[in-house]
Short mmCIF file of C-alpha atoms and ligand atoms in Angstrom, two decimals:
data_model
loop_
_atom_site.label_atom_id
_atom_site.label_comp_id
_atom_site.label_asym_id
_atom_site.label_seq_id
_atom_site.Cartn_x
_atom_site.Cartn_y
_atom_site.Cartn_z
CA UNK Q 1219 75.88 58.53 35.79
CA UNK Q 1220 73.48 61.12 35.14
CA UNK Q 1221 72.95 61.46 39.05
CA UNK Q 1222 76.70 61.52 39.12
CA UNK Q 1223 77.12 64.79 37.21
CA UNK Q 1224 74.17 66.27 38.66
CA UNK Q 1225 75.78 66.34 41.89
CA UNK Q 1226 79.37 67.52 39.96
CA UNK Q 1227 77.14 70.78 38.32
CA UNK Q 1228 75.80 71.20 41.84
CA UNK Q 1229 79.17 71.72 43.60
CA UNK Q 1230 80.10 73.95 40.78
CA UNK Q 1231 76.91 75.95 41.02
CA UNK Q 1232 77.01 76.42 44.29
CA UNK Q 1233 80.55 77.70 45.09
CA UNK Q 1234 82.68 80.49 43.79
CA UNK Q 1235 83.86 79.96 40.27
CA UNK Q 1236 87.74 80.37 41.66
CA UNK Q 1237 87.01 78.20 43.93
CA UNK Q 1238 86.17 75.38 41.18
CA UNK Q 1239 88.86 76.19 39.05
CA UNK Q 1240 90.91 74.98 41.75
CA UNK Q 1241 89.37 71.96 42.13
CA UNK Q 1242 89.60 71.18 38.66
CA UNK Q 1243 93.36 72.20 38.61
CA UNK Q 1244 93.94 69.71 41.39
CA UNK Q 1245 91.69 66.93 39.70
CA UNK Q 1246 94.03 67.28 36.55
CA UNK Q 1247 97.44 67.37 38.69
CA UNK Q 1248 96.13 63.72 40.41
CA UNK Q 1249 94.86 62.08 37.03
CA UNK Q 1250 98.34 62.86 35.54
CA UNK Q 1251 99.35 60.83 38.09
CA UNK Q 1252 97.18 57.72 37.98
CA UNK Q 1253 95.30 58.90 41.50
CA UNK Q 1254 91.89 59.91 42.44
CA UNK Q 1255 90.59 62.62 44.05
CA UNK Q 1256 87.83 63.44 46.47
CA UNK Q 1257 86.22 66.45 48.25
CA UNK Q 1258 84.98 64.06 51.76
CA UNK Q 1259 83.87 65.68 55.09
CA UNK Q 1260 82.23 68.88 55.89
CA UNK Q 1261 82.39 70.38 52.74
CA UNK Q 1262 80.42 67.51 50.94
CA UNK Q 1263 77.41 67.73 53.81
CA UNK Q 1264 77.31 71.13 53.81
CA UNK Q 1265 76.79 70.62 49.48
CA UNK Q 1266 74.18 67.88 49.74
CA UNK Q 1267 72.30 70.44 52.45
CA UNK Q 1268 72.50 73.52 50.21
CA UNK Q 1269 71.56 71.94 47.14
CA UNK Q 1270 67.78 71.91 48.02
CA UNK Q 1271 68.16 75.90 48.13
CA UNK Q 1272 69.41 77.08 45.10
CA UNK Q 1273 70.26 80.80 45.67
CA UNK Q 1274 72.36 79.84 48.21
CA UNK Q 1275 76.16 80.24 47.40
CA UNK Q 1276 77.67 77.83 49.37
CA UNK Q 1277 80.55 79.12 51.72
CA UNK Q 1278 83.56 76.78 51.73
CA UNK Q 1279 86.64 78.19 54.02
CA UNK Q 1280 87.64 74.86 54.37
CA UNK Q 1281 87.64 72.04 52.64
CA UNK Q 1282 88.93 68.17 52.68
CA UNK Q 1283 90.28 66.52 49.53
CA UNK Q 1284 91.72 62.62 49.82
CA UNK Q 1285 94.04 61.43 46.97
CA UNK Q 1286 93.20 57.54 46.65
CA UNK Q 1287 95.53 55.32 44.30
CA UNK Q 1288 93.58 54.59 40.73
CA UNK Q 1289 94.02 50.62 40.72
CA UNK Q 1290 96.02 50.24 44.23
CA UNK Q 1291 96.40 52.34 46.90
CA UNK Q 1292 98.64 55.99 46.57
CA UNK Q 1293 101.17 56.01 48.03
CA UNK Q 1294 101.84 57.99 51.33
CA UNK Q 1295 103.05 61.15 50.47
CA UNK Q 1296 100.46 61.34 47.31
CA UNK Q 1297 98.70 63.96 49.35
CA UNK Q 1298 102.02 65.89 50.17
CA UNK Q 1299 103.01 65.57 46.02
CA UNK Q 1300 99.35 67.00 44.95
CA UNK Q 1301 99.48 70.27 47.20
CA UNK Q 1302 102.98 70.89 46.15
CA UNK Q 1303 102.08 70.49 42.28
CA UNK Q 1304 99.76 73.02 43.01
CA UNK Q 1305 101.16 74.99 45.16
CA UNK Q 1306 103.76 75.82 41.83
CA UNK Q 1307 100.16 76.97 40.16
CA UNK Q 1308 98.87 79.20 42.91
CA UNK Q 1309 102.31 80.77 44.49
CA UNK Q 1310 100.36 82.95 46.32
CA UNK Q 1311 99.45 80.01 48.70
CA UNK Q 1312 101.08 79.09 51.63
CA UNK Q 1313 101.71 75.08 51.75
CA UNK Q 1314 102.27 73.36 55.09
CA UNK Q 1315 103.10 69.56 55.30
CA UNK Q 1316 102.61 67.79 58.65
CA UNK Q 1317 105.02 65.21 58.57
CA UNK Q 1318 103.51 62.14 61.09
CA UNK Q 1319 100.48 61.86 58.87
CA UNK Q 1320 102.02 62.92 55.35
CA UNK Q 1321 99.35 65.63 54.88
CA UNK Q 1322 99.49 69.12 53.56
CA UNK Q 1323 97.24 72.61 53.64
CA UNK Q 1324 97.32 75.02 51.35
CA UNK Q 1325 96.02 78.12 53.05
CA UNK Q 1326 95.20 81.81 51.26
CA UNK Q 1327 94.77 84.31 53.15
CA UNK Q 1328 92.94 87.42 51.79
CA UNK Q 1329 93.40 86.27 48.33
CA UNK Q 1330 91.42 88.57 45.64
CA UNK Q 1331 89.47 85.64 44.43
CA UNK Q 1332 90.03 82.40 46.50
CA UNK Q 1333 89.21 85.03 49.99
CA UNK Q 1334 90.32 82.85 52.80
CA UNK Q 1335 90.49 79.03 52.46
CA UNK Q 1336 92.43 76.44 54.18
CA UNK Q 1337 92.66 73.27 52.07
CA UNK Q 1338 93.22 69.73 53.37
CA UNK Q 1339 95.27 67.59 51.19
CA UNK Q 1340 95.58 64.03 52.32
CA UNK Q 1341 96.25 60.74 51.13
CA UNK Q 1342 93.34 57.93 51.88
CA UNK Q 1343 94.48 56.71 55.21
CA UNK Q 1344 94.18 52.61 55.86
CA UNK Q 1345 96.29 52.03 58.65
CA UNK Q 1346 95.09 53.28 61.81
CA UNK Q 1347 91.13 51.31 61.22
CA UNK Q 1348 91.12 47.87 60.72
CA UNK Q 1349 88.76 47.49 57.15
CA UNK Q 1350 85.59 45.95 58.80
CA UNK Q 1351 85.60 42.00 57.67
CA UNK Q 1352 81.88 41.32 57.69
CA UNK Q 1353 80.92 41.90 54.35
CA UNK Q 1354 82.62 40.46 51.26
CA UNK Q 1355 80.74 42.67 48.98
CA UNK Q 1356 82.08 45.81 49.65
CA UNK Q 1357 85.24 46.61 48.17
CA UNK Q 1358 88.44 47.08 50.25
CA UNK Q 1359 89.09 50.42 48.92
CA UNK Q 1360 91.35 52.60 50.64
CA UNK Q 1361 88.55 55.65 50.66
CA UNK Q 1362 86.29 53.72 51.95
CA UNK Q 1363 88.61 52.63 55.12
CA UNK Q 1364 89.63 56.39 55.34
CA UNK Q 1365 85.73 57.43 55.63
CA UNK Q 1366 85.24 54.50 58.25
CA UNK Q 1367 87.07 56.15 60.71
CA UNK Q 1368 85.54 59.51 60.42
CA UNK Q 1369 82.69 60.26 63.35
CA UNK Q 1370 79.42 60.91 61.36
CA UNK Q 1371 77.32 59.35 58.63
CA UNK Q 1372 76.61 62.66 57.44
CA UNK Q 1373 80.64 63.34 57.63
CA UNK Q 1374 81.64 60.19 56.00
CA UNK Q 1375 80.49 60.54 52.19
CA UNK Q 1376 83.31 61.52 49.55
CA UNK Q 1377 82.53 63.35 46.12
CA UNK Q 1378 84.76 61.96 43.27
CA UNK Q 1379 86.48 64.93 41.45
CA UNK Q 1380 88.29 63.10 39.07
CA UNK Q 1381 87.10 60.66 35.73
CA UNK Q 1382 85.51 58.07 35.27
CA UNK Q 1383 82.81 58.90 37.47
CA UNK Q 1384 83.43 61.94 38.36
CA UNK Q 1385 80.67 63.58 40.69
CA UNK Q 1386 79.98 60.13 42.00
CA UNK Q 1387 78.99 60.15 45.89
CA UNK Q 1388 80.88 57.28 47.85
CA UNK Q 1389 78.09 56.77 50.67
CA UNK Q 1390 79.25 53.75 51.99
CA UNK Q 1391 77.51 54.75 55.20
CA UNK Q 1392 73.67 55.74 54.38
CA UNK Q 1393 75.46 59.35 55.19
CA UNK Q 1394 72.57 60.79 52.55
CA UNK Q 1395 69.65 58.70 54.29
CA UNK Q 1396 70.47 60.30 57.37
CA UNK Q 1397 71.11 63.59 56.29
CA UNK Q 1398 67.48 63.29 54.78
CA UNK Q 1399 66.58 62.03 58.26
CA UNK Q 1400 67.91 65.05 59.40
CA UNK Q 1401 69.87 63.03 62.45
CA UNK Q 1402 73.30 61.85 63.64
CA UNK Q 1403 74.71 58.39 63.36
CA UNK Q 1404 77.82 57.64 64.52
CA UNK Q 1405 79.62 55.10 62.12
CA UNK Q 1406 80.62 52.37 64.55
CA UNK Q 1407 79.95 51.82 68.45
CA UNK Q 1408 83.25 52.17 70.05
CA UNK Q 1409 83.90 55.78 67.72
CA UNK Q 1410 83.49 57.81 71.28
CA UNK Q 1411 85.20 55.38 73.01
CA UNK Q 1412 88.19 55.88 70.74
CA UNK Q 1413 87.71 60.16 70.86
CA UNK Q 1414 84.96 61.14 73.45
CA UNK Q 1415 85.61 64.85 71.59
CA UNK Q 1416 83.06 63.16 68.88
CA UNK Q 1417 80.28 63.49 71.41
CA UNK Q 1418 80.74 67.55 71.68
CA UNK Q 1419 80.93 67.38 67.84
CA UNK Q 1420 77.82 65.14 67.55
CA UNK Q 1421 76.06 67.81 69.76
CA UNK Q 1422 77.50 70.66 68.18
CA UNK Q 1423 76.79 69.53 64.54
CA UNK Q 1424 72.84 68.51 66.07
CA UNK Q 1425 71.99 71.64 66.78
CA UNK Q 1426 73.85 73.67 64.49
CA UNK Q 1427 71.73 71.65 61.91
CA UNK Q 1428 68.42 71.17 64.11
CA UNK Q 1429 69.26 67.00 63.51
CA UNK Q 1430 68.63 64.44 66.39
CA UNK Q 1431 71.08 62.18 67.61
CA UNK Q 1432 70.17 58.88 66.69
CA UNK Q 1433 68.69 56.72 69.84
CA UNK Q 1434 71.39 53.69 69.08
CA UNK Q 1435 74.21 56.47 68.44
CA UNK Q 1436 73.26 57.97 72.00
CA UNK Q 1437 73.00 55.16 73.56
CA UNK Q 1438 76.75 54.97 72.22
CA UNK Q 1439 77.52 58.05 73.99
CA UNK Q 1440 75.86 56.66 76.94
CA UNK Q 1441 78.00 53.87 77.52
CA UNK Q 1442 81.06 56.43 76.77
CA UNK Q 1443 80.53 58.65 79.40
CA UNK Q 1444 79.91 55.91 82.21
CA UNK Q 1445 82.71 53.75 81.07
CA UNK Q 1446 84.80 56.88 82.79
CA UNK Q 1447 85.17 59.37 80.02
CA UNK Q 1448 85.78 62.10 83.02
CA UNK Q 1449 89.08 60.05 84.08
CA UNK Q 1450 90.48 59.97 80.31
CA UNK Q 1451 90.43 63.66 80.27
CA UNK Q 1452 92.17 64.16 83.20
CA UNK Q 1453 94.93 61.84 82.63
CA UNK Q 1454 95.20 61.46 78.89
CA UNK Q 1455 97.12 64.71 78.11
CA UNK Q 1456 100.03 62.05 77.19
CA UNK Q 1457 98.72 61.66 73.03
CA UNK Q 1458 99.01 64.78 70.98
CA UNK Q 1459 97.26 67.34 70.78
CA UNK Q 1460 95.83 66.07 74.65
CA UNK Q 1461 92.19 65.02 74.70
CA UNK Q 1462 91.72 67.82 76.79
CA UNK Q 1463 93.32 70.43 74.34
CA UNK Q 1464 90.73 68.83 71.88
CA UNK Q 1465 87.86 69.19 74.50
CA UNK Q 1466 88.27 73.12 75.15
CA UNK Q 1467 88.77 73.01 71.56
CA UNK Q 1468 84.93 71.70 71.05
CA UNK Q 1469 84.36 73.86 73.84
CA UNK Q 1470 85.66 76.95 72.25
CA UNK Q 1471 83.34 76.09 69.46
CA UNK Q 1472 80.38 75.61 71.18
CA UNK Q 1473 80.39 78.26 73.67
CA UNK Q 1474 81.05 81.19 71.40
CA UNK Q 1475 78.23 80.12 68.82
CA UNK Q 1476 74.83 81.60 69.27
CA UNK Q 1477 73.51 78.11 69.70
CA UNK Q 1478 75.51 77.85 73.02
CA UNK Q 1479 72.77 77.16 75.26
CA UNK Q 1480 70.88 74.82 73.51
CA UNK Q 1481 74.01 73.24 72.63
CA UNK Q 1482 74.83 72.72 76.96
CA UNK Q 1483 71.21 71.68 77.43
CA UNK Q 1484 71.94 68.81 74.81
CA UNK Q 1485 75.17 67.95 76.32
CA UNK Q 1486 73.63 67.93 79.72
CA UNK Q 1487 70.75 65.82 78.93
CA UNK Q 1488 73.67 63.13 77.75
CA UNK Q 1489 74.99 63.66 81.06
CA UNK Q 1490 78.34 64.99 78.62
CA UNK Q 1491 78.68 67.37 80.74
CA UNK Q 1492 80.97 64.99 83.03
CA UNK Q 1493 83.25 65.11 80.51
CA UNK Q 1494 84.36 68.37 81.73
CA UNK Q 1495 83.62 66.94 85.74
CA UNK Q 1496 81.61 64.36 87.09
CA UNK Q 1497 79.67 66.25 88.97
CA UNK Q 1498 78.75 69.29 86.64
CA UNK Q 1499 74.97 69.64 85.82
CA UNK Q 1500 73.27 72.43 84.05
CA UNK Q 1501 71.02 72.83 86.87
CA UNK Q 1502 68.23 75.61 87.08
CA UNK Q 1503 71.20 78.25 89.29
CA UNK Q 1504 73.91 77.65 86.18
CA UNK Q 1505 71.19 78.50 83.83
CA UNK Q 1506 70.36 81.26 85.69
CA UNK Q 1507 73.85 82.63 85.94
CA UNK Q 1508 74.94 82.11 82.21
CA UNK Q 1509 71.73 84.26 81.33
CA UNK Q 1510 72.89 86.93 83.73
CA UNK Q 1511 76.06 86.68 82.11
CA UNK Q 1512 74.93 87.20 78.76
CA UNK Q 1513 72.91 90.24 80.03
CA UNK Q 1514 76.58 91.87 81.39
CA UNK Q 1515 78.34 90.73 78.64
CA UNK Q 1516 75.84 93.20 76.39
CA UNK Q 1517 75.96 95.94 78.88
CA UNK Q 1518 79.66 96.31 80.01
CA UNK Q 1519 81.69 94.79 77.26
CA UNK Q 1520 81.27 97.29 74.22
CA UNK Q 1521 84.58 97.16 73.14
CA UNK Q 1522 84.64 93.41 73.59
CA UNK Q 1523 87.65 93.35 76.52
CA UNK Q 1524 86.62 90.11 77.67
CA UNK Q 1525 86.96 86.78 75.67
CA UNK Q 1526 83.58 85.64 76.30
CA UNK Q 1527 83.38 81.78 75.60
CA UNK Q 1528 85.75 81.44 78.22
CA UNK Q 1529 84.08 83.81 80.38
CA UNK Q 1530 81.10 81.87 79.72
CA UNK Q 1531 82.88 78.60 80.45
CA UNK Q 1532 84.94 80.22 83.99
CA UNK Q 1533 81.36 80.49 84.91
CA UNK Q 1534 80.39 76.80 84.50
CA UNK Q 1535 83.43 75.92 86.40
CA UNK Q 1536 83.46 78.50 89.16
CA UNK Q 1537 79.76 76.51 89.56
CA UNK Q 1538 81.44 73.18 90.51
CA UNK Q 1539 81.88 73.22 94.05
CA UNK Q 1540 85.33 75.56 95.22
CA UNK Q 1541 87.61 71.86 95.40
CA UNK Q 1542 87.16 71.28 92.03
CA UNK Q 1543 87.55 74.33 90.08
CA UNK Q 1544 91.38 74.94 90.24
CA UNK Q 1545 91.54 71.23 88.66
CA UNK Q 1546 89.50 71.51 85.88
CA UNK Q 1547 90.54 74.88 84.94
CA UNK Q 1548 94.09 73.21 84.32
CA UNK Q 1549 92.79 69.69 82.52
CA UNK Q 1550 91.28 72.04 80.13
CA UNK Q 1551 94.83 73.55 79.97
CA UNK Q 1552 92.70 76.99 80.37
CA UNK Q 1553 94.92 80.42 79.72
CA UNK Q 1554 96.77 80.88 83.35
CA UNK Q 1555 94.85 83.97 83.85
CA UNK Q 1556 91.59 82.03 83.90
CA UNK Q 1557 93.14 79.38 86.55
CA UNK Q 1558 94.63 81.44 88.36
CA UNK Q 1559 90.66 83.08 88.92
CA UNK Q 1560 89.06 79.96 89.40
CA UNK Q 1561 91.72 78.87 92.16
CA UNK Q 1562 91.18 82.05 94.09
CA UNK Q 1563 87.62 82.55 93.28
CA UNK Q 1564 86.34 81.02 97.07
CA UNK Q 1565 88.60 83.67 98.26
CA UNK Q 1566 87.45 86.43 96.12
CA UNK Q 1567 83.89 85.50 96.80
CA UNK Q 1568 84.08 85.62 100.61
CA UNK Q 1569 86.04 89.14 100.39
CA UNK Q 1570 82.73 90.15 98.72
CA UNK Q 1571 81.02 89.30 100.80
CA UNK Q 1572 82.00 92.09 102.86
CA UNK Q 1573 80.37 94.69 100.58
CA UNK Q 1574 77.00 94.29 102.92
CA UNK Q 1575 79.40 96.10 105.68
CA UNK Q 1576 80.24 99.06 103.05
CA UNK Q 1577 77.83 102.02 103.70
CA UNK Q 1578 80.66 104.91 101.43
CA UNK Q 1579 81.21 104.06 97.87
CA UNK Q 1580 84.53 105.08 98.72
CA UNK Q 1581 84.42 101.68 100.67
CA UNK Q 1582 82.82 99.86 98.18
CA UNK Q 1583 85.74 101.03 95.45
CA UNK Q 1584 88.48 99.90 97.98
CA UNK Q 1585 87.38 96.26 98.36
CA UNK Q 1586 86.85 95.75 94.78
CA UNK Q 1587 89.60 97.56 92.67
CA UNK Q 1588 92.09 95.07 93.40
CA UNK Q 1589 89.99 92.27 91.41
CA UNK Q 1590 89.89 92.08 87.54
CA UNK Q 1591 86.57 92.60 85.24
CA UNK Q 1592 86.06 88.81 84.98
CA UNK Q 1593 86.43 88.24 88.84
CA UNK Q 1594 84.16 90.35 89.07
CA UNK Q 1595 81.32 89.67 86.84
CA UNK Q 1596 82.19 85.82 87.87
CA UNK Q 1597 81.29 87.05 91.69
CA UNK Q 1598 78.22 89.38 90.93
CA UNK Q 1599 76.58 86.15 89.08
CA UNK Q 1600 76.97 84.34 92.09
CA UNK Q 1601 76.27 87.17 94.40
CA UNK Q 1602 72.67 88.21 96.37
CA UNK Q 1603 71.05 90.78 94.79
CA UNK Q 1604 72.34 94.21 96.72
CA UNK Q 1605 76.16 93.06 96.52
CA UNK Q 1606 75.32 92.33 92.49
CA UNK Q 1607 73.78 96.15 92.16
CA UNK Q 1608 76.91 97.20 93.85
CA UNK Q 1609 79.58 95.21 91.52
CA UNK Q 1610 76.95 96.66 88.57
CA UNK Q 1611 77.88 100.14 89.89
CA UNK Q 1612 81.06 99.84 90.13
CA UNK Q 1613 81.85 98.43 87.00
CA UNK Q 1614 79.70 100.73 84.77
CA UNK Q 1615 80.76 104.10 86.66
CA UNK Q 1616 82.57 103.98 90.34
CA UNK Q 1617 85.45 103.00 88.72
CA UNK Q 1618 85.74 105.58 86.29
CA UNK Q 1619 85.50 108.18 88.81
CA UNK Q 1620 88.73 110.57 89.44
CA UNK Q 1621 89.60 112.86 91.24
CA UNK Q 1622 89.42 116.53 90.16
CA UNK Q 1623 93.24 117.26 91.14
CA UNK Q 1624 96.35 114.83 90.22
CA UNK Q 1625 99.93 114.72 91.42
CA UNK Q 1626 101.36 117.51 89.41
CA UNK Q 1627 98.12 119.87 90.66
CA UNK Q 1628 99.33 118.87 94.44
CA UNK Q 1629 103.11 119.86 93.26
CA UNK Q 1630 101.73 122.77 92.24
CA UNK Q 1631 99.55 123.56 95.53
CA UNK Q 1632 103.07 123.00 97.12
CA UNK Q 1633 102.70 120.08 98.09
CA UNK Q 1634 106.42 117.72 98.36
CA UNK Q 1635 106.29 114.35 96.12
CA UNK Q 1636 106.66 111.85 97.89
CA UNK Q 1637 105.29 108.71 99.72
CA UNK Q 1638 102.58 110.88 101.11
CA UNK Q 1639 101.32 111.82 97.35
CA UNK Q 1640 99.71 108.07 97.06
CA UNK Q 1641 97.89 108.40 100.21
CA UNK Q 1642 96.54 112.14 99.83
CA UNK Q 1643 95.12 111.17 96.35
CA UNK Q 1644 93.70 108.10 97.64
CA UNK Q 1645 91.84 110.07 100.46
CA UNK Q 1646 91.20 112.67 97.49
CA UNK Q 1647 89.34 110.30 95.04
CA UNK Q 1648 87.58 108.43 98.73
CA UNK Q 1649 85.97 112.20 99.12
CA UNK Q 1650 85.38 112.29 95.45
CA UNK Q 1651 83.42 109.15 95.12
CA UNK Q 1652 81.34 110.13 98.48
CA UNK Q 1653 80.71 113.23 97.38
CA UNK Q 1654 82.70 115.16 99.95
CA UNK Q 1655 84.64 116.91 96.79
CA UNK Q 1656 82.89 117.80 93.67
CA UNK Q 1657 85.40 120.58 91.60
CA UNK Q 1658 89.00 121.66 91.86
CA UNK Q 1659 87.83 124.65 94.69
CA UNK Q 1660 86.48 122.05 97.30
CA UNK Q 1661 89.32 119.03 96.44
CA UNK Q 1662 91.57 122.17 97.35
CA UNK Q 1663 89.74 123.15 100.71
CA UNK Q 1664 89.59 119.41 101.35
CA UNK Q 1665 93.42 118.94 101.17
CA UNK Q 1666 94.54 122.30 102.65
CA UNK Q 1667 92.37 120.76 106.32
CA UNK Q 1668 93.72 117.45 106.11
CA UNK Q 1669 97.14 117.99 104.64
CA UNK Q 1670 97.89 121.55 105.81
CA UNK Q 1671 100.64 122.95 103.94
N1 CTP C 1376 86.62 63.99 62.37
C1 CTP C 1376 86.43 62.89 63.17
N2 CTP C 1376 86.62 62.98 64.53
C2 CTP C 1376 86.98 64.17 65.10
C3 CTP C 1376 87.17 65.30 64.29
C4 CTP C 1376 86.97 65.18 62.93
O1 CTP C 1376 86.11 61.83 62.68
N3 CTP C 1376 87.14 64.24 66.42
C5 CTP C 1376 86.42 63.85 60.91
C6 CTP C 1376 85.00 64.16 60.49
O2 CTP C 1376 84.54 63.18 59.62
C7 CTP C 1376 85.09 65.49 59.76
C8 CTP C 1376 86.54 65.54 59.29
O3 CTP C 1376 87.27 64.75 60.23
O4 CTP C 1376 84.20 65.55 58.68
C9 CTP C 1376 87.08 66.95 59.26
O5 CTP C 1376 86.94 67.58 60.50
P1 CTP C 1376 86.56 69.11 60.68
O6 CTP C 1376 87.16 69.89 59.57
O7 CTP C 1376 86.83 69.47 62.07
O8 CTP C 1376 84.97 69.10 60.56
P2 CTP C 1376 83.96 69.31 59.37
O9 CTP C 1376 83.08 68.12 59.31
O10 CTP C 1376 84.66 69.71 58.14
O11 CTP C 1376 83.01 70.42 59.96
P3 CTP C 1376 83.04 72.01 59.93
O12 CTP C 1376 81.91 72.35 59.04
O13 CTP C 1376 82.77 72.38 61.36
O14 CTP C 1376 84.39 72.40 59.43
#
């Protein structure tokens, strides 16, 4: 008990005082009505880890509660009930209910003391994971079936908010034991059979932590992958939200953390990278590019233009040979701008090509203003050296060049609008960016030879 409410002062210490008084509010609303309540998931993990470092406030945007019944099982819309009782306490929230699994959120956004927090309010879930027979001596709770089919140890432990025992740890799992371990069990073997987005997670959580995988829990992931994960992706886009929504979702996550390449590296010694195609490998070239990336990324994108996990995952895909990269761009239900770059990429590239035949900038400018930033940067990674200086030049000043006279200066020379304008300020800017014309008094004298008035 004492260990209990050690763990209950912890959780209090550690997160904003608002923050607790909600938890308390919503402990009281669930006793009045004969249920329990639990913080399980993320939030509990991330408690147990910060608990060794005491300064540290712990930073919960998000956070998991499960109403359990007190003697039997709570009903199914306990979880709805609870956020609406306390919805009527904190108006200021905004409640959503998802109907197919009867659970709500509670979200505040901005709020002067709660900040930003998305709450999770569901009701211990038995149906969907059969209780696991083999041992009598574990009760049949319904909490403890609802942390069974969670993916992690370490993600499978529920505090108790609510009396008697309040602050006890349900560990059903040996989620603490590994978390002291500092590695990643999965809770049963066929858990990335049933959602191969677990092994992403798995690899995400691992080295967002610095935890192994455990060797039996990989050798789970093993047997995923080569029991035809690949396959799933592509065709299971039947269930809701698609496996391969959830993929780019994991994606998403992993490629825009600073841990991103460690994070592939992991994934790639799992061979998980043929999740996303069979025959992707993070190979010495990819790495190669995806630095280069990340060098252009820091040098062109100041104003941050480009969204660049995706940029950083149109570059793993453009690397799968060109048959293959239109198809996985739309699995992963990419934006259509990104597919519609990775289907004409071959294209793109061999047009490039032709830069080795431009000796004017002017020419240089022509063949590659009709392609967008991210073609671009997508073609100079993959590009020799001198067509990668050019695409460099170009994108940090050729393409900011103008011209030193515009339309309404040529009306004003005299000059007729009409279709003859687009092609005497094309030939204007050519001279400019070849340094034919440098001011106003030579772009004139240039015109006045080729387009005499
Ligand atoms: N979960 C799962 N399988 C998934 C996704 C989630 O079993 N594919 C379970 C995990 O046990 C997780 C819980 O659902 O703890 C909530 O998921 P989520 O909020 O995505 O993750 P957190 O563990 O809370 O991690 P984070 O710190 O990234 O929010």
């Amino acid at each position: 008990r004492t260990q209990h409410s050690a763990l209950r002062t912890n959780l209090k210490n550690h997160i904003n005082p608002a923050l607790w008084q909600l938890l308390t509010k919503a402990s009281q609303e669930a006793t009045k009505r004969g249920w329990h309540l639990y913080v399980v998931g993320g939030a509990v993990r991330d408690l147990l880890l910060a608990q060794n470092i005491q300064q540290e406030p712990l930073l919960l945007k998000d956070i998991d509660l499960v109403v359990d019944g007190f003697h039997e099982s709570a009903d199914a819309g306990a979880g709805v009930e609870l956020a609406t009782a306390l919805q009527k306490l904190y108006p200021n929230a905004r409640l959503d209910v998802h109907g197919a699994f009867q659970t709500a959120a509670l979200l505040w956004h901005k709020d002067p003391e709660l900040d930003s927090l998305w709450v999770d309010i569901a009701t211990a879930r038995t149906e969907f994971y059969p209780y696991p027979a083999a041992n009598p001596e574990v009760e049949a709770s319904s909490i403890r079936q609802d942390l069974y089919r969670r993916d992690f140890t370490i993600n499978a432990m529920a505090l108790r908010l609510t009396t008697p025992r309040a602050g006890e740890l349900l560990d059903y799992f040996n989620g603490l034991i590994d978390l002291e371990a500092r590695q990643m069990r999965v809770l049963h073997p066929n858990s990335f059979i049933e959602d191969p987005t677990r092994i992403y997670r798995g690899v995400r959580f691992a080295v967002r932590l610095g935890f192994t995988i455990e060797s039996q829990t990989e050798s789970y992931i093993r047997y995923a992958i080569n029991s035809g994960v690949y396959d799933r992706t592509a065709r299971e886009n039947n269930k809701t939200p698609a496996l391969s929504t959830r993929l780019k979702a994991e994606l998403k996550l992993i490629l825009e953390a600073p841990y991103w390449k460690r994070a592939l590296e992991l994934l790639d010694n799992l061979s998980a990278l043929q999740c996303i195609h069979p025959t992707l490998k993070l190979n010495v070239e990819l790495l190669r590019q995806l630095r280069l990336l990340e060098r252009c990324l820091q040098r062109f994108d100041n104003s941050q233009a480009i969204t660049h996990w995706l940029l950083r995952l149109e570059a793993i895909i453009a690397h799968l040979a060109p048959e293959f990269r239109s198809k996985v761009a739309t699995n992963l239900q990419l934006p259509d701008d990104s597919i519609k770059r990775l289907s004409h990429f071959s294209k793109a590239m061999d047009n490039i090509a032709g830069l080795t035949e431009c000796r004017l900038k002017s020419q240089v400018v022509g063949l590659l203003k009709k392609y967008d930033l991210e073609t671009l940067i997508l073609a100079a990674l993959q590009s020799q050296r001198s067509i990668r200086r050019s695409i460099w030049q170009y994108i940090s000043v050729w393409r900011f060049v103008q011209a030193p006279l515009n339309g309404n200066d040529l009306q004003k020379l005299g000059y007729k609008p009409g279709r003859a304008f687009k092609e005497m300020l094309d030939d204007l800017l050519a001279a400019t960016l070849d340094g034919v014309v440098n001011d106003r008094v030579s772009a004139e004298a240039f015109l006045s030879q080729k387009y005499p008035l």
